[in-house]
Each structure stands twice: as structure tokens, then as C-alpha cells.
Coordinates of C-alpha atoms in Angstrom, one line a residue:
Chain Z
M1 CA -16.5 16.4 -14.7
I2 CA -14.9 13.4 -17.0
R3 CA -11.3 13.9 -18.3
K4 CA -11.6 14.9 -22.0
F5 CA -8.4 14.5 -23.5
V6 CA -7.3 15.7 -27.3
C7 CA -3.8 15.8 -27.3
G8 CA -2.0 18.3 -29.2
A9 CA -4.7 20.2 -30.5
G10 CA -4.1 23.5 -31.7
A11 CA -0.5 23.2 -31.1
L12 CA 2.2 24.0 -33.4
G13 CA 5.0 21.0 -33.4
A14 CA 8.3 21.8 -34.3
S15 CA 8.0 19.7 -37.5
M16 CA 5.2 22.4 -38.8
F17 CA 8.2 25.0 -39.0
A18 CA 10.5 22.8 -41.2
A19 CA 7.1 22.3 -43.7
S20 CA 7.1 24.5 -46.4
A21 CA 6.1 28.0 -46.1
A22 CA 2.6 27.8 -48.2
W23 CA 1.7 24.5 -45.8
A24 CA 2.6 26.5 -42.7
Q25 CA 0.3 29.5 -43.6
E26 CA -2.5 27.0 -44.2
A27 CA -2.0 25.4 -41.1
A28 CA -1.8 28.7 -39.3
A29 CA -5.1 29.7 -40.8
A30 CA -6.8 26.3 -40.0
A31 CA -5.8 27.0 -36.0
P32 CA -5.4 30.7 -35.7
A33 CA -5.1 30.9 -32.0
A34 CA -3.2 28.1 -30.8
P35 CA -3.7 28.3 -26.9
T36 CA -0.5 28.6 -24.7
P37 CA -0.4 26.7 -21.4
D38 CA -1.0 28.9 -18.3
M39 CA 1.5 28.9 -16.2
G40 CA -0.4 28.1 -12.7
N41 CA -1.9 25.4 -14.5
N42 CA 1.3 24.0 -15.6
A43 CA 2.8 24.4 -12.3
W44 CA 0.2 22.8 -10.3
M45 CA 0.1 19.7 -12.8
M46 CA 4.2 19.5 -12.3
T47 CA 3.5 19.6 -8.5
S48 CA 1.0 16.7 -8.6
T49 CA 2.9 14.8 -10.8
L50 CA 6.2 14.8 -8.0
L51 CA 3.3 13.8 -5.6
V52 CA 2.3 10.8 -7.4
L53 CA 6.0 10.0 -7.6
M54 CA 6.2 10.2 -3.8
M55 CA 3.7 7.9 -3.6
I56 CA 5.2 5.2 -5.2
L57 CA 9.1 5.7 -3.5
P58 CA 9.1 6.1 -0.9
G59 CA 5.2 5.8 0.2
L60 CA 3.9 2.5 -1.5
A61 CA 7.4 1.0 -0.8
L62 CA 7.2 1.5 3.1
F63 CA 3.5 0.8 3.2
Y64 CA 3.9 -2.8 1.6
G65 CA 7.6 -2.9 3.2
G66 CA 6.3 -2.8 6.6
L67 CA 3.7 -5.4 6.3
V68 CA 5.9 -8.0 5.2
R69 CA 8.5 -9.7 7.4
S70 CA 11.7 -8.4 7.8
K71 CA 13.9 -10.9 5.7
N72 CA 11.6 -9.4 2.7
M73 CA 11.4 -5.7 3.3
L74 CA 14.1 -4.8 0.9
S75 CA 12.7 -7.1 -1.7
V76 CA 9.7 -5.2 -1.8
M77 CA 11.3 -1.7 -1.8
T78 CA 13.6 -3.2 -4.8
Q79 CA 10.4 -4.5 -6.4
V80 CA 7.9 -1.3 -6.2
G81 CA 11.0 1.1 -7.3
A82 CA 12.4 -1.3 -10.2
V83 CA 8.7 -1.7 -11.9
A84 CA 8.1 1.8 -11.3
A85 CA 11.4 2.9 -13.1
L86 CA 10.9 0.3 -15.8
T87 CA 7.4 1.7 -16.4
M88 CA 8.7 5.1 -17.0
L89 CA 11.0 3.6 -19.9
I90 CA 8.3 1.7 -21.3
W91 CA 5.9 4.6 -21.1
V92 CA 8.0 6.9 -23.5
M93 CA 8.8 4.0 -25.6
W94 CA 5.2 2.5 -26.5
G95 CA 3.1 3.3 -23.7
Y96 CA 1.9 6.9 -23.8
T97 CA 1.3 6.3 -27.8
E98 CA -0.6 3.2 -26.9
A99 CA -2.7 5.0 -24.3
F100 CA -3.2 8.5 -25.6
G101 CA -1.5 8.6 -29.0
D102 CA -2.6 9.7 -32.5
G103 CA -6.3 8.8 -32.8
G104 CA -6.7 5.1 -32.9
N105 CA -9.8 3.1 -32.1
A106 CA -12.3 2.8 -28.9
V107 CA -9.7 0.3 -27.2
I108 CA -6.3 1.5 -28.3
A109 CA -4.7 4.7 -29.4
G110 CA -2.7 5.3 -32.8
F111 CA 1.4 4.5 -32.4
G112 CA 2.4 7.7 -34.1
K113 CA 3.9 9.0 -31.0
A114 CA 5.8 6.1 -30.3
F115 CA 9.4 7.4 -28.5
L116 CA 7.5 10.7 -28.0
K117 CA 7.7 11.4 -31.8
G118 CA 6.4 14.9 -32.2
V119 CA 6.1 15.8 -28.7
T120 CA 8.1 19.1 -28.1
P121 CA 8.1 21.9 -25.1
A122 CA 5.7 23.8 -27.7
T123 CA 3.0 20.9 -27.8
T124 CA 0.0 21.0 -25.5
A125 CA -2.8 18.7 -24.2
A126 CA -6.2 19.8 -23.5
T127 CA -8.2 20.0 -20.5
F128 CA -11.7 20.0 -19.4
T129 CA -12.0 23.7 -20.4
P130 CA -12.3 24.7 -23.9
G131 CA -9.3 26.7 -25.0
V132 CA -7.2 25.6 -21.8
V133 CA -4.3 23.3 -22.5
I134 CA -1.3 22.3 -20.5
S135 CA 2.3 21.3 -22.0
E136 CA 2.4 17.7 -23.3
Y137 CA 5.4 16.9 -21.8
V138 CA 3.4 17.6 -18.3
W139 CA 0.6 15.5 -19.3
V140 CA 3.1 12.8 -20.6
C141 CA 4.8 12.9 -16.9
F142 CA 1.5 13.1 -15.0
Q143 CA 0.3 10.0 -16.8
M144 CA 3.4 8.1 -16.4
T145 CA 3.2 8.3 -12.7
F146 CA -0.2 6.8 -12.8
A147 CA 1.1 3.9 -15.0
A148 CA 4.4 3.3 -12.3
I149 CA 2.1 3.3 -9.4
T150 CA -0.8 0.9 -11.0
V151 CA 1.7 -2.0 -11.6
A152 CA 3.5 -1.6 -8.3
L153 CA 0.4 -1.6 -6.4
V154 CA -0.6 -5.3 -8.3
L155 CA 2.8 -6.4 -6.4
G156 CA 1.3 -6.1 -3.0
S157 CA -0.5 -9.5 -3.5
V158 CA 2.4 -11.7 -4.5
V159 CA 5.3 -10.7 -2.4
E160 CA 7.7 -12.9 -0.2
R161 CA 7.6 -15.6 -3.0
M162 CA 7.6 -14.4 -6.6
K163 CA 11.2 -14.0 -8.4
F164 CA 12.4 -10.6 -9.3
S165 CA 12.8 -11.3 -13.0
A166 CA 9.1 -12.5 -13.0
V167 CA 8.2 -9.5 -11.6
M168 CA 9.9 -7.4 -14.2
I169 CA 8.6 -9.4 -17.2
F170 CA 5.2 -9.5 -15.6
A171 CA 5.3 -5.6 -15.5
I172 CA 6.1 -5.4 -19.4
V173 CA 3.1 -7.5 -20.5
W174 CA 0.9 -6.4 -18.2
L175 CA 1.5 -2.9 -18.8
T176 CA 1.2 -3.5 -22.4
I177 CA -1.8 -5.6 -22.7
V178 CA -4.0 -4.3 -19.7
Y179 CA -3.0 -0.9 -18.4
F180 CA -2.3 0.8 -21.6
P181 CA -5.6 0.1 -23.2
L182 CA -7.6 0.4 -20.4
A183 CA -6.3 3.8 -19.7
H184 CA -7.1 4.7 -23.2
M185 CA -10.6 3.3 -22.9
V186 CA -11.5 5.4 -19.8
W187 CA -9.7 8.6 -20.4
A188 CA -9.0 9.1 -24.2
G189 CA -11.7 11.2 -25.8
N190 CA -12.4 8.1 -28.3
G191 CA -12.2 5.6 -25.7
Y192 CA -15.1 3.1 -25.2
F193 CA -16.0 3.8 -21.6
F194 CA -15.2 7.4 -22.3
T195 CA -18.0 7.5 -24.9
K196 CA -20.0 5.6 -22.9
G197 CA -20.2 8.4 -19.9
A198 CA -18.2 6.2 -17.3
L199 CA -17.2 8.6 -14.5
D200 CA -13.4 7.8 -13.3
F201 CA -12.1 11.0 -12.2
A202 CA -8.4 9.9 -11.2
G203 CA -8.1 6.3 -11.6
G204 CA -10.8 4.1 -9.9
T205 CA -11.2 1.5 -12.5
V206 CA -8.0 2.4 -14.4
V207 CA -5.9 1.9 -11.4
H208 CA -7.5 0.4 -8.4
I209 CA -10.1 -2.2 -9.7
N210 CA -7.8 -2.9 -12.3
S211 CA -4.5 -3.5 -9.9
G212 CA -6.9 -5.2 -7.5
V213 CA -8.5 -8.0 -9.5
S214 CA -5.0 -8.5 -11.4
A215 CA -3.5 -9.0 -7.9
L216 CA -6.0 -11.6 -7.3
V217 CA -5.3 -13.6 -10.3
A218 CA -1.7 -13.4 -10.1
C219 CA -1.6 -14.6 -6.1
I220 CA -3.8 -17.5 -7.3
M221 CA -1.6 -18.4 -10.1
L222 CA 1.6 -17.9 -8.2
G223 CA 0.4 -20.1 -5.1
K224 CA 0.5 -19.4 -1.2
R225 CA 3.3 -18.6 0.8
Q226 CA 4.8 -21.7 2.7
G227 CA 3.2 -21.7 5.9
Y228 CA 0.1 -19.7 4.8
P229 CA -2.2 -19.6 6.7
K230 CA -0.7 -21.6 9.6
E231 CA 2.7 -19.8 10.4
P232 CA 1.9 -16.6 11.8
M233 CA 3.0 -13.7 9.4
P234 CA 2.3 -10.3 11.1
P235 CA 3.6 -7.3 9.7
H236 CA 7.4 -6.6 10.6
S237 CA 7.0 -2.7 11.2
L238 CA 3.9 -1.0 11.2
T239 CA 5.8 2.4 11.9
M240 CA 7.0 1.9 8.3
T241 CA 3.6 1.2 7.4
S242 CA 2.3 4.2 9.0
I243 CA 5.0 6.4 7.2
G244 CA 3.8 5.1 4.2
T245 CA 0.3 5.7 4.7
G246 CA 1.1 9.3 5.2
L247 CA 3.0 9.6 2.4
L248 CA 0.8 7.7 0.2
W249 CA -2.3 10.3 1.6
V250 CA -0.2 13.5 0.9
G251 CA 0.8 12.0 -2.4
W252 CA -2.8 11.1 -3.5
F253 CA -3.9 14.8 -3.7
G254 CA -1.2 14.8 -6.7
F255 CA -3.6 11.8 -8.1
N256 CA -7.0 13.2 -7.5
A257 CA -6.7 16.9 -7.4
G258 CA -4.0 16.8 -10.2
S259 CA -6.7 15.1 -12.2
A260 CA -8.8 18.2 -12.5
L261 CA -5.8 18.7 -15.1
E262 CA -6.1 22.6 -14.2
A263 CA -5.7 24.4 -10.8
N264 CA -9.4 25.4 -10.2
G265 CA -12.3 24.8 -8.5
S266 CA -12.7 21.1 -9.9
A267 CA -9.3 20.7 -8.3
A268 CA -10.2 22.3 -5.1
L269 CA -13.1 19.9 -4.9
A270 CA -11.4 16.9 -5.4
M271 CA -8.7 18.1 -2.5
M272 CA -11.7 18.6 -0.5
N273 CA -13.0 15.3 -1.0
T274 CA -9.6 13.4 -0.3
F275 CA -9.6 14.6 3.0
V276 CA -12.8 13.8 4.2
A277 CA -13.5 10.5 2.4
T278 CA -10.4 9.4 3.8
A279 CA -10.5 10.7 7.4
S280 CA -14.0 9.1 7.3
A281 CA -12.7 5.8 6.2
G282 CA -10.0 5.8 8.9
I283 CA -12.1 6.5 11.4
F284 CA -14.9 3.7 10.2
W285 CA -12.4 0.9 9.7
M286 CA -11.3 1.3 13.4
L287 CA -15.0 1.8 14.5
I288 CA -15.9 -1.4 12.9
E289 CA -12.8 -3.0 14.4
R290 CA -14.5 -2.1 18.0
V291 CA -17.8 -3.4 16.8
M292 CA -16.5 -6.9 15.9
G293 CA -15.0 -7.1 19.2
H294 CA -11.3 -6.1 19.1
K295 CA -9.1 -3.1 19.8
A296 CA -8.7 -0.3 17.2
S297 CA -5.6 -0.8 15.7
A298 CA -2.8 1.2 14.0
L299 CA -3.0 -1.2 10.7
G300 CA -6.7 -0.5 11.0
F301 CA -6.5 2.7 11.0
C302 CA -3.8 2.9 7.9
S303 CA -5.8 0.2 5.9
G304 CA -9.1 2.5 6.2
I305 CA -7.2 5.5 5.0
V306 CA -5.9 3.8 1.9
A307 CA -9.4 2.2 1.4
G308 CA -11.0 5.5 2.0
L309 CA -8.4 6.9 -0.7
V310 CA -9.3 4.3 -3.3
A311 CA -12.7 4.6 -3.0
V312 CA -12.8 8.7 -3.4
T313 CA -10.5 8.4 -6.5
P314 CA -13.3 7.8 -9.0
A315 CA -15.5 10.3 -7.0
A316 CA -12.9 13.0 -6.0
G317 CA -14.4 15.6 -8.7
N318 CA -17.7 13.8 -9.3
A319 CA -18.8 14.2 -5.4
G320 CA -19.9 16.9 -3.0
P321 CA -18.2 16.3 0.4
F322 CA -20.6 14.8 2.5
G323 CA -21.1 12.0 -0.4
A324 CA -17.6 11.5 -0.2
I325 CA -17.7 10.9 3.6
V326 CA -20.4 8.3 3.2
L327 CA -18.4 6.9 0.2
G328 CA -15.6 6.3 2.3
A329 CA -17.4 4.8 5.2
I330 CA -19.1 2.2 3.3
A331 CA -15.8 1.4 1.5
S332 CA -13.7 1.2 4.8
I333 CA -16.9 -1.2 6.0
V334 CA -17.2 -3.4 3.1
C335 CA -13.0 -3.7 2.9
Y336 CA -12.8 -4.7 6.4
F337 CA -15.0 -7.6 5.8
A338 CA -13.2 -8.6 2.6
V339 CA -9.9 -8.8 4.1
S340 CA -10.9 -10.5 7.4
K341 CA -13.7 -12.6 6.3
L342 CA -13.7 -13.1 2.6
K343 CA -10.3 -13.8 2.2
P344 CA -10.0 -16.6 4.7
A345 CA -12.8 -18.1 3.3
L346 CA -11.9 -18.6 0.2
G347 CA -8.1 -19.2 0.9
Y348 CA -6.4 -17.2 -1.4
D349 CA -2.6 -15.6 -0.3
D350 CA -3.4 -12.0 -1.1
A351 CA -0.6 -11.0 1.0
L352 CA -1.2 -7.3 1.6
D353 CA -4.4 -7.0 0.6
T354 CA -4.2 -5.5 -2.7
F355 CA -7.5 -7.1 -3.9
G356 CA -9.1 -6.5 -0.6
I357 CA -8.6 -3.1 -0.4
H358 CA -7.9 -1.9 -4.0
G359 CA -10.2 -4.2 -5.9
I360 CA -13.2 -4.1 -3.6
G361 CA -12.6 -0.5 -2.7
G362 CA -12.3 0.6 -5.9
M363 CA -15.1 -1.3 -7.2
I364 CA -17.4 0.4 -4.3
G365 CA -15.9 3.7 -5.3
A366 CA -16.7 3.4 -9.1
I367 CA -20.2 2.0 -8.4
G368 CA -20.8 4.8 -5.7
T369 CA -19.5 7.7 -8.0
G370 CA -22.7 6.8 -10.3
V371 CA -24.8 7.8 -7.0
V372 CA -23.2 10.6 -5.3
Y373 CA -22.3 12.5 -8.6
S374 CA -26.1 13.6 -8.3
A375 CA -26.6 17.1 -7.5
A376 CA -29.2 16.3 -5.2
L377 CA -26.8 14.5 -3.0
G378 CA -24.4 17.4 -3.4
G379 CA -22.7 16.2 -6.4
P380 CA -21.5 18.5 -9.3
S381 CA -23.9 16.6 -12.0
G382 CA -25.5 18.9 -14.4
D383 CA -28.8 19.4 -16.4
S384 CA -27.3 17.5 -19.1
W385 CA -26.9 14.5 -16.9
M386 CA -28.0 10.7 -17.6
G387 CA -29.5 10.0 -14.6
M388 CA -28.4 8.2 -11.5
G389 CA -30.1 4.7 -13.0
D390 CA -28.2 5.2 -16.6
Q391 CA -25.4 6.2 -14.6
I392 CA -24.9 3.3 -12.3
L393 CA -25.6 0.9 -15.4
V394 CA -22.5 2.4 -17.1
Q395 CA -20.6 2.4 -13.8
L396 CA -21.2 -1.4 -13.6
E397 CA -20.7 -2.3 -17.0
T398 CA -17.1 -0.3 -16.7
V399 CA -16.4 -2.1 -13.5
G400 CA -17.4 -5.7 -15.1
S401 CA -15.7 -5.1 -18.2
T402 CA -12.4 -4.1 -16.4
I403 CA -12.6 -6.9 -14.2
V404 CA -12.7 -9.3 -17.6
I405 CA -10.0 -7.2 -19.0
A406 CA -7.6 -7.5 -15.9
A407 CA -8.3 -10.9 -15.2
V408 CA -7.7 -12.0 -18.8
G409 CA -4.5 -9.9 -19.3
T410 CA -3.2 -10.9 -15.8
A411 CA -3.6 -14.5 -16.6
I412 CA -1.4 -14.1 -19.7
A413 CA 0.9 -12.1 -18.3
I414 CA 1.7 -14.3 -15.2
T415 CA 1.8 -17.3 -17.8
V416 CA 4.6 -15.4 -20.0
A417 CA 6.6 -14.3 -16.6
K418 CA 6.2 -18.3 -15.7
V419 CA 7.5 -19.7 -19.2
L420 CA 10.6 -17.5 -19.3
T421 CA 11.6 -17.0 -15.5
G422 CA 10.2 -20.2 -13.3
L423 CA 7.8 -17.5 -11.7
R424 CA 8.6 -18.6 -8.0
V425 CA 11.6 -18.1 -5.9
S426 CA 13.0 -22.0 -4.5
P427 CA 11.6 -23.0 -1.3
E428 CA 15.1 -22.3 0.6
V429 CA 14.9 -18.5 -1.1
E430 CA 11.3 -18.3 0.8
V431 CA 12.3 -19.6 4.2
E432 CA 15.9 -17.5 3.9
G433 CA 13.9 -14.6 2.9
L434 CA 13.8 -12.6 -1.0
D435 CA 16.2 -10.2 0.5
L436 CA 19.6 -12.4 0.5
G437 CA 18.1 -14.9 -1.9
E438 CA 17.2 -12.2 -5.1
H439 CA 19.1 -9.4 -4.1
G440 CA 22.2 -10.5 -1.8
E441 CA 21.6 -7.7 0.7
R442 CA 19.8 -7.3 4.2
A443 CA 17.3 -4.6 4.9
Y444 CA 18.8 -4.9 8.4
N445 CA 22.1 -5.6 9.9
H446 CA 22.0 -5.5 13.5
Chain Q
M1 CA 25.0 -18.9 48.7
K2 CA 21.6 -19.0 46.7
Y3 CA 21.3 -17.9 43.0
V4 CA 17.4 -16.3 42.5
I5 CA 15.7 -16.1 39.4
A6 CA 12.9 -14.4 39.1
I7 CA 10.4 -14.4 36.0
I8 CA 8.4 -11.2 36.4
K9 CA 6.0 -8.9 34.3
P10 CA 8.2 -6.3 32.8
H11 CA 6.3 -3.1 34.5
K12 CA 7.0 -4.8 37.8
L13 CA 11.0 -4.4 37.7
D14 CA 11.0 -1.4 39.4
D15 CA 8.9 -2.2 42.2
V16 CA 11.3 -5.6 42.4
R17 CA 14.6 -3.5 42.5
E18 CA 12.8 -1.1 45.1
A19 CA 12.0 -4.3 47.2
L20 CA 15.4 -5.8 46.8
G21 CA 17.3 -2.7 47.5
A22 CA 15.4 -2.0 50.9
I23 CA 16.4 -5.7 52.5
G24 CA 20.0 -5.1 51.8
V25 CA 20.4 -6.6 48.3
L26 CA 23.3 -4.6 46.5
G27 CA 23.0 -5.8 42.9
M28 CA 21.1 -7.7 40.3
M29 CA 20.8 -8.3 36.7
A30 CA 18.1 -7.9 34.5
S31 CA 17.0 -9.1 30.9
E32 CA 14.1 -9.1 28.7
V33 CA 13.1 -12.5 27.8
K34 CA 10.0 -14.3 26.1
G35 CA 8.2 -17.2 27.1
F36 CA 5.0 -18.8 28.3
G37 CA 3.2 -20.8 30.8
R38 CA 0.3 -21.9 31.7
Q39 CA -1.1 -18.7 30.2
K40 CA -0.2 -20.4 26.6
G41 CA 0.7 -17.1 25.3
Q42 CA -1.3 -14.5 23.5
T43 CA -2.9 -13.4 20.3
E44 CA -2.5 -10.5 18.0
I45 CA -5.0 -9.3 15.5
Y46 CA -3.6 -7.6 12.1
R47 CA -6.4 -6.6 9.7
G48 CA -8.9 -8.9 11.4
A49 CA -6.7 -11.9 11.4
E50 CA -5.7 -13.7 14.5
Y51 CA -2.0 -14.6 15.2
A52 CA -1.4 -16.9 17.9
T53 CA 1.9 -15.5 19.5
N54 CA 3.3 -18.3 21.6
M55 CA 5.4 -16.0 23.7
V56 CA 4.7 -13.5 26.5
P57 CA 7.3 -10.9 27.0
K58 CA 8.7 -11.0 30.9
V59 CA 11.6 -9.5 32.4
K60 CA 14.2 -12.1 33.9
V61 CA 15.7 -10.7 37.4
E62 CA 18.6 -12.7 38.5
V63 CA 20.6 -12.0 42.1
A64 CA 23.3 -13.8 43.9
L65 CA 22.7 -13.9 47.4
A66 CA 24.2 -14.8 51.1
D67 CA 22.2 -17.5 52.3
S68 CA 21.2 -15.2 55.4
L69 CA 19.4 -13.0 52.9
A70 CA 17.7 -15.8 50.2
D71 CA 14.4 -16.3 52.1
G72 CA 13.8 -12.3 52.7
A73 CA 14.9 -11.8 49.0
V74 CA 12.1 -14.4 47.6
E75 CA 9.4 -13.0 49.9
A76 CA 10.5 -9.4 48.7
I77 CA 10.3 -10.0 44.9
R78 CA 7.0 -12.2 45.8
E79 CA 5.3 -9.3 47.3
A80 CA 6.7 -6.5 44.9
A81 CA 5.9 -9.0 41.5
N82 CA 2.4 -10.1 42.5
T83 CA -1.0 -8.6 40.8
G84 CA -2.8 -11.2 41.5
S85 CA -3.7 -11.8 37.8
I86 CA -2.6 -14.7 35.4
G87 CA 0.8 -14.5 34.3
D88 CA 2.7 -12.9 37.3
G89 CA 5.6 -15.3 36.7
K90 CA 7.7 -17.8 38.9
I91 CA 10.9 -17.7 41.4
F92 CA 13.5 -20.2 41.3
V93 CA 16.3 -20.5 43.9
L94 CA 19.6 -22.5 43.2
D95 CA 22.4 -23.4 45.5
L96 CA 25.3 -21.4 44.4
E97 CA 28.7 -23.1 44.2
S98 CA 31.0 -20.3 44.3
A99 CA 31.5 -16.5 43.3
L100 CA 34.5 -14.5 42.5
R101 CA 34.9 -10.6 42.2
I102 CA 37.6 -10.4 39.1
R103 CA 39.1 -7.2 40.3
T104 CA 40.2 -8.1 43.7
G105 CA 40.4 -11.6 43.5
E106 CA 37.8 -11.9 46.7
T107 CA 35.7 -15.3 46.8
G108 CA 32.5 -16.4 48.2
E109 CA 29.9 -14.2 50.2
T110 CA 32.5 -11.2 50.2
A111 CA 32.5 -11.2 46.5
L112 CA 28.7 -10.8 46.4

């Protein structure tokens, strides 16, 4: 099932009541039975929205924070939290309208809903089922959390060396020129990839390939951390990382099962797949570690869990449970080689493996979705499906385009941040740690 | 008097304590330390990347002894801490010039 979004359809906005009586009658005649939101659907979508918020603070903040050295713990948590908060403000100003506003073209929506103009408690957003709607405010909030976590994900590659001010500038530019247009193209009813039939249930391209590729470009432009790769930079607290992993997994149900937009069977399928694909990936990362001659590690388990979550995101409602298990296993194995072999071979300093796990895992998931969607493999494809070959081509085109858009947009955003802020902290601050150097606080006072 | 410093594997601390207690040693100090010898540290692996950590965790046991007990104590520690594998540790014996019990002012072997 593909997200289908026609915002405000059939809703009687507050402005209509202010219009002349004759005009109001005409409008009522045109849309005689405005659907009202089902309270169960609204309640589920509100819950999902909060689950996604939990993925950011504390989920991602702890997951990323535990992976850095203790002198940078607080800077990571602050960066994740602050860009998420900034995104929420931008979202209601121009983000929502740019992604899902009134009309627009295949690349960008119209700006008629800037500052949430016309959005009221009475307006609604369509779901996948004709005639079923949810409150527009719920849809605005749900999508707001997606934007917030995606930009926070990018930061995983640039931690321990990027100025806080540069992070904030980057976020503003990147969201505006990369995230909002991509969200429109993939999810809006008139979006370019949507009309081509691209499958992305909960953000495999928009969130994961996008953030992963952006992270790669950003860390290359920023340069390596001092001492990388000669000095050991082991994670300072795998306990925190494990806690963060658990919060991400739970929160991801909001991400995936919430993307059904209704509390229905599709959401249930997405929930099932989010369990089993993730479990499969966690186990398979440890297995591949064993095969490669190492011990099954805690960080390996956490990495596998995230790789599985990433891979199942585009497939959540688009695969059967066993398709999802296979997808999770493959993504986990490929991501393992991306972070343990590809990264050292190419020498870029993707500090927390955002590209290696979100970028690569997202690509496996997006392309694999074209395969596991097939009813022959247990997926939910119907009779009207374009077929596996054509679907994979569409998926490949979407993945390729997303890579180009993310790479070019990130290069621009990082350049703007560099011009305005200098981008990178001084060598002294980098050695002393960003906690003290950028925020004047320590994470730990022993 | 002698001052014996033994660097041992952490899991051998209880055995060493029992062995020293059995030959009449009344007190000891133990601290967690890190270091390396011929073993040259160990490696840890994070997400497939190998980190050489030069320092290995050890326990340092320190005991002040009357001369008559010193040889027996060294032997007791050696027996208790020996596993036969690399990294079992080392024992150093120093001459101890003086000792004083703060509460009573006693000095010499009576202060131990």
C-alpha cells in the first residue's frame, strides 16, 4: 500500500463559515458528506507521533551519545535535541506547506499553508482508505517528527568536530532544500516518485537513504576527526547505546505502524514486520561477526537492530513477515561489511556509521521492497501491480535520484554553514571535547 | 621489614587474600590498576574495527611484612596467583625502612 495524501479533502475549514451564505451553500453542495475523523484512528496516530518523538530524545540521543567519547556525550545529546526542536519550528512555518501544502508541482507543494494557514481542528487529511480521514493537526504533528529525526540522524557522521552553530545553520538549509522536497516527491499525491508508483511505506528513501547519503557527503566535506583512524576512539558507554537501541526499536513502531495512517490491518502487518525483520537483523549481525572470527558483540547486536529497522522501513506494510525476515538478514550482513570493510578501505570518517547503516541499509530496504512486495513471496501486491521487474526499476530510479538530491543539497547546506560559522571547532576544542568547548558543561562530573 | 607489591590477575585476588591470611599476614591493600608487560596489551573490536588497547586491567596487592614472613608470603602469592598462562603478573619485594601505627605511636614490626 502506498501513502496517498490529499490534504484537507472534504473538510469545512473555519474560513468557510465566514464566507457569504450563498457561497457556503454552494460549498456544502459540492462536498455534502464531509468525513469526520474516527477517534480510534486519531488516537493511534497521536500515539505513533509520540513514539517517534521518543526515538529522538532520548532514543537517538542515547544511541549516538554512547558511541562517542565521554568528552563529547553532552554535545551529541544537545545537537540531536536542538535540531529536532528547530525542525518543529521550521515545520510549522514553511516545512509543512512546502512538503504537503496546497497543490504545487511534482517537486514541491504550494505555500498556501505557510504558518499553518487554514489548518484548524476541523480540517482533515486523507488516509489510504477512501472516505477515512484523520485530523489535519495530527498529520502535521506526525510528519513533523519524521523531519525532526531525519535531520538528527545526519549528525551521526559529523559528531565530535562540528560547531554547534554550524549544525543549526546546516539543519535550516538542508531541511528546506533536501528534506521537504523529497518528502513531497515520495509521499504527496502529486509528488514525482509517488505518481511513478515508488514504494516507501515509512521513509526508506526520504528518511534513511537521504540521511545516510547526506551524512556521507557532510563528513567528507568536514574532514576526519583528529587522530582518526590511528587513535582508538571506542564508544564511551555501550550501556547508553543499548538503552537508545531499545527506545529506537519501540519508537519505530510509531514510525512504521503509524505510517498506515489508520489503526487497521495494514498497521498490524507493519507492526509484525517491524518485530521480525529487526529481530532477524540483530541475530544475523552477531552471526556474521562470529563467521568473521570475532565474538558476538553488544554493539553488533545494536547495530544489527538498527540496520533491520532501517531496511524494513520502506517494506513495513509492503512485505509479508518472511519477506521481512530475509530483508532484515540481508541488510544486516551488507551493513556489517559496509562499516567494517568499506569505511576503512575508503577512509572517510563517518563517526557513528550513519551512511554505513542508514544509507546502505536504506538502499537494501528500498530495492528489496520491490521484491518482497510480490504476493508470490507473501507480500500484499494486488492484481493491478506493475510486476517485480518494473517495480524494481522504479525503486532503483527513486534510490538513484534520492542519492543525487541528498548529495547536491548537502554540499550546498554544508557550504552555507561553513561560510557563516566556520563549520569546524578549533583543534583545542576538539581535543578538550565539545561538551566544555561548545556548551560549557560536562556530561559527567566524577 | 619488607614491602611486597604483587601485580596479579583480578580474578585471583580472593585466592591471594586467602593464601596470605593462611600464613598469618594480618593486613593488605588492593587496588585496581592498568598496565602491560610482555603481553603488550589486548585488542577490542567495535563494529568490526579493531582497537589496540595497550593497558590490561590488573589488581595490585601491597603488603608490609616482618622479615620472617616475607619469603613465605611471596611463595604464597605465587602459588595462589599462578594460572600458567601469559599475564599472570609479577611480584616485587622492597626493603621497608620504617612503619608507624598512627593510633598508638608504635613503630617497627609491632606496628604492622
